[in-house]
Tab-separated table of C-alpha atoms in Angstrom:
chain	number	residue	atom	x	y	z
B	1	UNK	CA	-133.673	-110.675	-110.295
B	2	UNK	CA	-131.822	-112.550	-107.741
B	3	UNK	CA	-133.849	-115.382	-106.107
B	4	UNK	CA	-131.369	-118.220	-105.586
B	5	UNK	CA	-129.998	-119.079	-102.114
B	6	UNK	CA	-126.700	-117.609	-101.189
B	7	UNK	CA	-124.345	-118.847	-98.492
B	8	UNK	CA	-121.775	-116.059	-98.623
B	9	UNK	CA	-122.202	-113.229	-96.252
B	10	UNK	CA	-122.730	-109.799	-98.302
B	11	UNK	CA	-121.846	-106.763	-96.250
B	12	UNK	CA	-123.356	-104.556	-99.004
B	13	UNK	CA	-126.719	-106.378	-98.748
B	14	UNK	CA	-126.929	-105.510	-94.912
B	15	UNK	CA	-125.940	-101.851	-95.351
B	16	UNK	CA	-128.647	-101.383	-97.913
B	17	UNK	CA	-131.082	-103.237	-95.638
B	18	UNK	CA	-129.968	-100.897	-92.879
B	19	UNK	CA	-130.258	-97.584	-95.058
B	20	UNK	CA	-133.714	-98.653	-96.136
B	21	UNK	CA	-134.790	-99.368	-92.557
B	22	UNK	CA	-133.414	-95.952	-91.727
B	23	UNK	CA	-135.400	-94.192	-94.464
B	24	UNK	CA	-138.576	-95.981	-93.440
B	25	UNK	CA	-138.084	-95.247	-89.870
B	26	UNK	CA	-137.720	-91.607	-90.385
B	27	UNK	CA	-141.113	-91.508	-92.430
B	28	UNK	CA	-142.864	-93.505	-89.642
B	29	UNK	CA	-141.486	-91.674	-86.665
B	30	UNK	CA	-142.487	-88.207	-88.427
B	31	UNK	CA	-145.830	-89.360	-88.643
B	32	UNK	CA	-146.079	-90.827	-85.328
B	33	UNK	CA	-144.846	-87.658	-83.875
B	34	UNK	CA	-147.429	-85.574	-85.670
B	35	UNK	CA	-150.205	-87.844	-84.468
B	36	UNK	CA	-148.979	-87.826	-80.923
B	37	UNK	CA	-148.464	-84.018	-80.848
B	38	UNK	CA	-152.120	-83.710	-81.887
B	39	UNK	CA	-153.370	-86.064	-79.334
B	40	UNK	CA	-151.525	-84.609	-76.669
B	41	UNK	CA	-152.844	-81.121	-77.736
B	42	UNK	CA	-156.559	-82.377	-77.612
B	43	UNK	CA	-156.028	-83.725	-74.193
B	44	UNK	CA	-154.332	-80.417	-72.912
B	45	UNK	CA	-156.907	-78.059	-74.598
B	46	UNK	CA	-160.007	-80.335	-73.320
B	47	UNK	CA	-158.817	-79.788	-69.694
B	48	UNK	CA	-157.272	-83.195	-69.178
B	49	UNK	CA	-153.946	-83.665	-67.040
B	50	UNK	CA	-150.867	-83.267	-69.147
B	51	UNK	CA	-148.765	-86.486	-68.439
B	52	UNK	CA	-145.076	-85.593	-69.112
B	53	UNK	CA	-144.237	-89.224	-69.838
B	54	UNK	CA	-146.690	-89.145	-72.593
B	55	UNK	CA	-143.832	-88.869	-75.064
B	56	UNK	CA	-142.842	-92.376	-74.305
B	57	UNK	CA	-145.939	-93.441	-76.099
B	58	UNK	CA	-144.151	-92.126	-79.364
B	59	UNK	CA	-141.926	-95.161	-79.439
B	60	UNK	CA	-144.971	-97.586	-78.512
B	61	UNK	CA	-147.048	-95.963	-81.212
B	62	UNK	CA	-144.332	-95.849	-83.758
B	63	UNK	CA	-143.448	-99.414	-83.239
B	64	UNK	CA	-147.058	-100.319	-84.122
B	65	UNK	CA	-147.175	-97.930	-87.083
B	66	UNK	CA	-143.913	-99.557	-88.199
B	67	UNK	CA	-145.271	-103.008	-88.192
B	68	UNK	CA	-148.396	-102.093	-90.072
B	69	UNK	CA	-146.301	-99.943	-92.539
B	70	UNK	CA	-143.852	-102.794	-93.308
B	71	UNK	CA	-146.580	-105.649	-93.512
B	72	UNK	CA	-148.862	-103.502	-95.830
B	73	UNK	CA	-146.115	-102.186	-98.139
B	74	UNK	CA	-144.598	-105.595	-98.511
B	75	UNK	CA	-147.833	-107.410	-99.181
B	76	UNK	CA	-148.928	-105.004	-101.727
B	77	UNK	CA	-146.152	-103.459	-103.181
B	78	UNK	CA	-143.246	-106.114	-102.468
B	79	UNK	CA	-141.090	-103.518	-100.681
B	80	UNK	CA	-141.177	-100.422	-98.460
B	81	UNK	CA	-140.266	-96.907	-99.926
B	82	UNK	CA	-136.783	-97.337	-98.453
B	83	UNK	CA	-136.417	-100.630	-99.944
B	84	UNK	CA	-137.735	-99.609	-103.352
B	85	UNK	CA	-135.291	-96.623	-103.396
B	86	UNK	CA	-132.450	-98.850	-102.792
B	87	UNK	CA	-133.719	-101.469	-105.103
B	88	UNK	CA	-134.407	-104.229	-102.735
B	89	UNK	CA	-137.471	-106.378	-102.492
B	90	UNK	CA	-138.985	-108.958	-100.132
B	91	UNK	CA	-139.917	-112.268	-101.480
B	92	UNK	CA	-140.532	-115.889	-100.307
B	93	UNK	CA	-137.586	-118.182	-100.348
B	94	UNK	CA	-138.787	-119.561	-103.559
B	95	UNK	CA	-139.109	-116.238	-105.292
B	96	UNK	CA	-142.626	-115.598	-104.833
B	97	UNK	CA	-144.851	-112.827	-103.455
B	98	UNK	CA	-144.940	-112.343	-99.652
B	99	UNK	CA	-148.300	-113.210	-97.914
B	100	UNK	CA	-149.849	-111.248	-95.183
B	101	UNK	CA	-148.921	-113.870	-92.590
B	102	UNK	CA	-145.260	-114.250	-93.596
B	103	UNK	CA	-144.807	-110.469	-93.701
B	104	UNK	CA	-146.256	-110.108	-90.159
B	105	UNK	CA	-143.960	-112.783	-88.808
B	106	UNK	CA	-140.924	-111.247	-90.298
B	107	UNK	CA	-141.834	-107.669	-89.106
B	108	UNK	CA	-143.016	-108.170	-85.705
B	109	UNK	CA	-139.502	-107.694	-84.275
B	110	UNK	CA	-139.874	-104.028	-85.471
B	111	UNK	CA	-142.284	-103.104	-82.608
B	112	UNK	CA	-139.567	-102.467	-80.502
B	113	UNK	CA	-135.739	-101.651	-81.557
B	114	UNK	CA	-134.132	-103.932	-79.121
B	115	UNK	CA	-136.182	-106.814	-80.630
B	116	UNK	CA	-135.029	-105.890	-84.106
B	117	UNK	CA	-131.446	-105.695	-82.999
B	118	UNK	CA	-131.420	-109.008	-81.678
B	119	UNK	CA	-133.322	-110.296	-84.719
B	120	UNK	CA	-130.330	-108.712	-87.101
B	121	UNK	CA	-127.598	-110.237	-84.862
B	122	UNK	CA	-129.001	-113.722	-84.602
B	123	UNK	CA	-129.557	-113.754	-88.398
B	124	UNK	CA	-126.151	-112.333	-89.287
B	125	UNK	CA	-123.928	-114.354	-86.396
B	126	UNK	CA	-125.713	-117.716	-86.901
B	127	UNK	CA	-125.455	-119.927	-89.875
B	128	UNK	CA	-128.568	-120.295	-92.234
B	129	UNK	CA	-128.971	-121.654	-95.662
B	130	UNK	CA	-129.360	-117.727	-96.999
B	131	UNK	CA	-127.156	-115.079	-95.516
B	132	UNK	CA	-129.341	-112.534	-96.634
B	133	UNK	CA	-132.142	-113.369	-93.794
B	134	UNK	CA	-132.698	-112.023	-90.370
B	135	UNK	CA	-133.725	-114.415	-87.855
B	136	UNK	CA	-137.464	-113.931	-88.345
B	137	UNK	CA	-136.972	-114.102	-92.184
B	138	UNK	CA	-135.781	-117.620	-91.621
B	139	UNK	CA	-138.965	-118.332	-89.566
B	140	UNK	CA	-141.181	-116.789	-92.072
B	141	UNK	CA	-139.613	-118.367	-95.152
B	142	UNK	CA	-138.834	-115.014	-96.679
B	143	UNK	CA	-135.704	-113.159	-97.922
B	144	UNK	CA	-134.793	-109.577	-99.058
B	145	UNK	CA	-133.119	-109.613	-102.515
B	146	UNK	CA	-131.398	-107.034	-104.655
B	147	UNK	CA	-133.119	-106.126	-107.947
B	148	UNK	CA	-130.365	-103.808	-109.337
B	149	UNK	CA	-126.588	-103.230	-108.919
B	150	UNK	CA	-125.921	-102.294	-105.319
B	151	UNK	CA	-124.596	-98.696	-104.432
B	152	UNK	CA	-121.515	-100.016	-102.695
B	153	UNK	CA	-120.340	-102.710	-105.153
B	154	UNK	CA	-116.967	-102.334	-106.884
B	155	UNK	CA	-117.027	-100.937	-110.382
B	156	UNK	CA	-116.849	-103.681	-113.024
B	157	UNK	CA	-113.317	-104.678	-114.066
B	158	UNK	CA	-112.485	-103.609	-117.858
B	159	UNK	CA	-111.955	-106.604	-120.066
B	160	UNK	CA	-108.438	-107.814	-120.371
B	161	UNK	CA	-106.284	-106.500	-123.366
B	162	UNK	CA	-106.515	-108.634	-126.534
B	163	UNK	CA	-103.595	-111.077	-127.024
B	164	UNK	CA	-100.540	-109.833	-129.053
B	165	UNK	CA	-100.612	-110.801	-132.789
B	166	UNK	CA	-98.777	-113.865	-133.793
B	167	UNK	CA	-95.068	-113.210	-134.981
B	168	UNK	CA	-94.955	-113.300	-138.724
């Protein structure tokens, strides 16, 4: 388990984090879409006015679901489904389990994707003691660590050949 500080930027780490976010977001948006469709159907079939801009609520509702999903999964399981699949885990900077407050702080930017983009950009483009942290990770004192060999890592180098035998 990697819990030490890293000062070197690791592109593989950020690719894995992005893929995990993509997996988790697909899960959340499918759930949010189904809930919103049932809510719209209830409004329409009960005689309420159908507001064509109601689909915009999908993004707001999905943002709230996303924050709740990430906080609950990280506090109780250490990672979301996407992070688990890719071998990532959320920890405190000292390697401990993330608390509810720390998880909420690190995930609040997920409520609206432009906030998340800014959070990632500030984390990647500004110096910090741990280059695996987005900006809200720095505020919360958390980091995302890899628990296994990354998917994009180079294959291990074979050992060097043995030295030639000494002349007789």
